[in-house]
PDB file of C-alpha atoms in Angstrom:
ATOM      1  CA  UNK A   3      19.252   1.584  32.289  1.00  0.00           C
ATOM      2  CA  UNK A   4      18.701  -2.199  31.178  1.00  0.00           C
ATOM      3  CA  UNK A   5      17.332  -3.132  27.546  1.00  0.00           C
ATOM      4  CA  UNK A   6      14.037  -3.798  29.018  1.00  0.00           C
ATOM      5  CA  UNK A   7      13.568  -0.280  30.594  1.00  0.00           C
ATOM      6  CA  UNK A   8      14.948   1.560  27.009  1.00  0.00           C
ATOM      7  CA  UNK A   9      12.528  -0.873  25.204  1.00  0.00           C
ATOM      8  CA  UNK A  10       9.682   0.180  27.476  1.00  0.00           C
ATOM      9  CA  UNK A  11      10.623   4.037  26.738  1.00  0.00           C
ATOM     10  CA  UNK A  12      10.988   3.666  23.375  1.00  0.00           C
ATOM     11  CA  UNK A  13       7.667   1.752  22.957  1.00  0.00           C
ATOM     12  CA  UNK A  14       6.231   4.789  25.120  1.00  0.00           C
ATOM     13  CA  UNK A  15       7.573   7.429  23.112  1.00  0.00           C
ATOM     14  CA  UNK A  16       6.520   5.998  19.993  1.00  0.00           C
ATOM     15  CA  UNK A  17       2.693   5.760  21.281  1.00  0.00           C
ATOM     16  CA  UNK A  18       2.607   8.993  22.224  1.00  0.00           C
ATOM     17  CA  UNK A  19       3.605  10.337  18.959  1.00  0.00           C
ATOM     18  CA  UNK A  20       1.104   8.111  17.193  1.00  0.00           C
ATOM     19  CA  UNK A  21      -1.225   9.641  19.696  1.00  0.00           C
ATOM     20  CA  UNK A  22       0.009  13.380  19.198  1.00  0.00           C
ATOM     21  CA  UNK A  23      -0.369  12.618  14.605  1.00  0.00           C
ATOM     22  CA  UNK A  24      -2.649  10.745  14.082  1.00  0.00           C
ATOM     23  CA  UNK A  25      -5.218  11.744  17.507  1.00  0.00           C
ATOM     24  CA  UNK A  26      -5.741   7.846  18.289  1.00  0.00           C
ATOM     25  CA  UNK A  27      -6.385   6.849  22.054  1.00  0.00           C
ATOM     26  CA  UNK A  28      -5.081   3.533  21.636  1.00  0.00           C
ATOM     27  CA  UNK A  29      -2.998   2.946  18.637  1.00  0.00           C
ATOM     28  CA  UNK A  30      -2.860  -1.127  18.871  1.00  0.00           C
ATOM     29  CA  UNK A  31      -6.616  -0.919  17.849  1.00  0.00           C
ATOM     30  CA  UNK A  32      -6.291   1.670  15.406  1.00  0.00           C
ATOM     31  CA  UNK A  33      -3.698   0.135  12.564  1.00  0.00           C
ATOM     32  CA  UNK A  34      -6.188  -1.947  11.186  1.00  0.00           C
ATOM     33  CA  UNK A  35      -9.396   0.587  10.407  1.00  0.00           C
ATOM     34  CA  UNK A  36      -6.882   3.320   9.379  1.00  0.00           C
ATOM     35  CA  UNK A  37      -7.143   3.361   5.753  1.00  0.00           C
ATOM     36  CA  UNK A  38      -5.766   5.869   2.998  1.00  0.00           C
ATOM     37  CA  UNK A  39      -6.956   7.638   0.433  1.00  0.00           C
ATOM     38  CA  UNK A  40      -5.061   9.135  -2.835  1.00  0.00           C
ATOM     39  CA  UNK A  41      -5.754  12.718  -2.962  1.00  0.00           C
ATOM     40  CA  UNK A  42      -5.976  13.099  -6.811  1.00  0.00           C
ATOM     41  CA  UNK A  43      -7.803  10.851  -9.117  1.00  0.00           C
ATOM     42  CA  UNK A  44      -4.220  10.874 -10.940  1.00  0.00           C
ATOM     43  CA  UNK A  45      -2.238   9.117  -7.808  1.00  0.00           C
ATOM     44  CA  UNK A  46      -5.023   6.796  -7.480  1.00  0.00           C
ATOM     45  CA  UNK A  47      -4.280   5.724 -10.851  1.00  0.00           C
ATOM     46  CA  UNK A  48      -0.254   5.451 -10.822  1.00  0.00           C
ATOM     47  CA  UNK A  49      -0.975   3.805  -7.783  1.00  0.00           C
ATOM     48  CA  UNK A  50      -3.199   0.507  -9.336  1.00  0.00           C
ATOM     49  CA  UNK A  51      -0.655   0.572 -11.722  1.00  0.00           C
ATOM     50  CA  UNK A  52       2.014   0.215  -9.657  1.00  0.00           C
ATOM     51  CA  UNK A  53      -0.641  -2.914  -7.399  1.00  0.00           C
ATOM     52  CA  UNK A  54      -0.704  -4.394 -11.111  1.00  0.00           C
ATOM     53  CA  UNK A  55       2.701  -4.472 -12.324  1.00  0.00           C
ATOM     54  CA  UNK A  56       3.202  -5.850  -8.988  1.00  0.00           C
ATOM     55  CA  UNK A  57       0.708  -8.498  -9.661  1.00  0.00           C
ATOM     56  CA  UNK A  58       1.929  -9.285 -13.056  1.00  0.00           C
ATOM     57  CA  UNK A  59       5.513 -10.088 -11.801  1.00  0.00           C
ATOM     58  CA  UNK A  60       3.935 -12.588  -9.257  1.00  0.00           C
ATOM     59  CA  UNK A  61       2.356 -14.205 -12.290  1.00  0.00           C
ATOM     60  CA  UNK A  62       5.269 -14.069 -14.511  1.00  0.00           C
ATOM     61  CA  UNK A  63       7.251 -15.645 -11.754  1.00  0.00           C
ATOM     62  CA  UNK A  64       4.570 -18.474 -10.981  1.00  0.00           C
ATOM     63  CA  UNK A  65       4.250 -18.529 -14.799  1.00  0.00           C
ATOM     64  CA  UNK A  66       0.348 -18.353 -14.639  1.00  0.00           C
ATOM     65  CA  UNK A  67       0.360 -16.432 -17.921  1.00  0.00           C
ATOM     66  CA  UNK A  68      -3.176 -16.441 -18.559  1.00  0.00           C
ATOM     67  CA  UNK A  69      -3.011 -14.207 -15.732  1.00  0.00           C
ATOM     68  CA  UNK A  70      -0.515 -12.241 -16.848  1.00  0.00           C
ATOM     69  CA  UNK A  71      -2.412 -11.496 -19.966  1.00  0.00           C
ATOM     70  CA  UNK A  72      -5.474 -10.240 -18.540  1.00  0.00           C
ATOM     71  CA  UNK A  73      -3.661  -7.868 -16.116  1.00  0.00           C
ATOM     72  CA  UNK A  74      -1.531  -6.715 -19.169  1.00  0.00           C
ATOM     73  CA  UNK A  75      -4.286  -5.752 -21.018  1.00  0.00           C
ATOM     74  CA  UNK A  76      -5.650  -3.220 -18.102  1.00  0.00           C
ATOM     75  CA  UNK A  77      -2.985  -2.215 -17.643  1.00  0.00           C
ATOM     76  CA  UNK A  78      -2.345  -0.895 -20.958  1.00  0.00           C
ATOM     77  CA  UNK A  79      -5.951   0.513 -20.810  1.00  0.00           C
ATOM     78  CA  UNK A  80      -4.754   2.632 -17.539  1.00  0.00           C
ATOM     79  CA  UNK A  81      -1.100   3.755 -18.898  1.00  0.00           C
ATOM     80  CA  UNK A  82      -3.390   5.521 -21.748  1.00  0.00           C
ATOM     81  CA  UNK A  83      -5.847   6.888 -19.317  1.00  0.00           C
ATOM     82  CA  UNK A  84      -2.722   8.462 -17.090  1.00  0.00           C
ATOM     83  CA  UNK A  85      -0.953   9.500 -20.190  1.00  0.00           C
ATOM     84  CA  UNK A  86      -4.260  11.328 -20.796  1.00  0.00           C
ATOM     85  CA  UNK A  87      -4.538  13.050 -17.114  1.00  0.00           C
TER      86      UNK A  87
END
């Protein structure tokens, strides 16, 4: 079997169990309306903490601390409202 066939089989096999999860005709079209959703209003939360933090070590490295600042102080608000939960 040549690299091109595996590649073609692999590419195959990986469709169809995109197809077989997720119930998507055509996954290429799919990826970018597929969005998620936190089940608990408690994972939503950890998880725009974690998409701040993030953001606040971007600043930090740019040093745009004005920035940093702002997105410390919600954060601080949301680490007492998931303390809270």
């Amino acid at each position: 079997m040549t690299d091109e066939q595996i590649q073609k089989l692999i590419d195959g096999l990986a469709d169809g169990l995109v197809k077989r999860i997720y119930g998507i005709q055509n996954p290429a079209q799919e990826d970018s309306d597929m969005m998620w959703y936190a089940d608990r209003d408690d994972d939503h939360m950890v998880g725009e903490l974690a998409r701040l933090m993030t953001l606040l070590n971007i600043y930090q490295e740019r040093e745009e601390y004005e920035k940093c600042h702002l997105i410390n102080k919600h954060i601080k608000k949301l680490e007492k409202i998931v303390e809270n939960l």
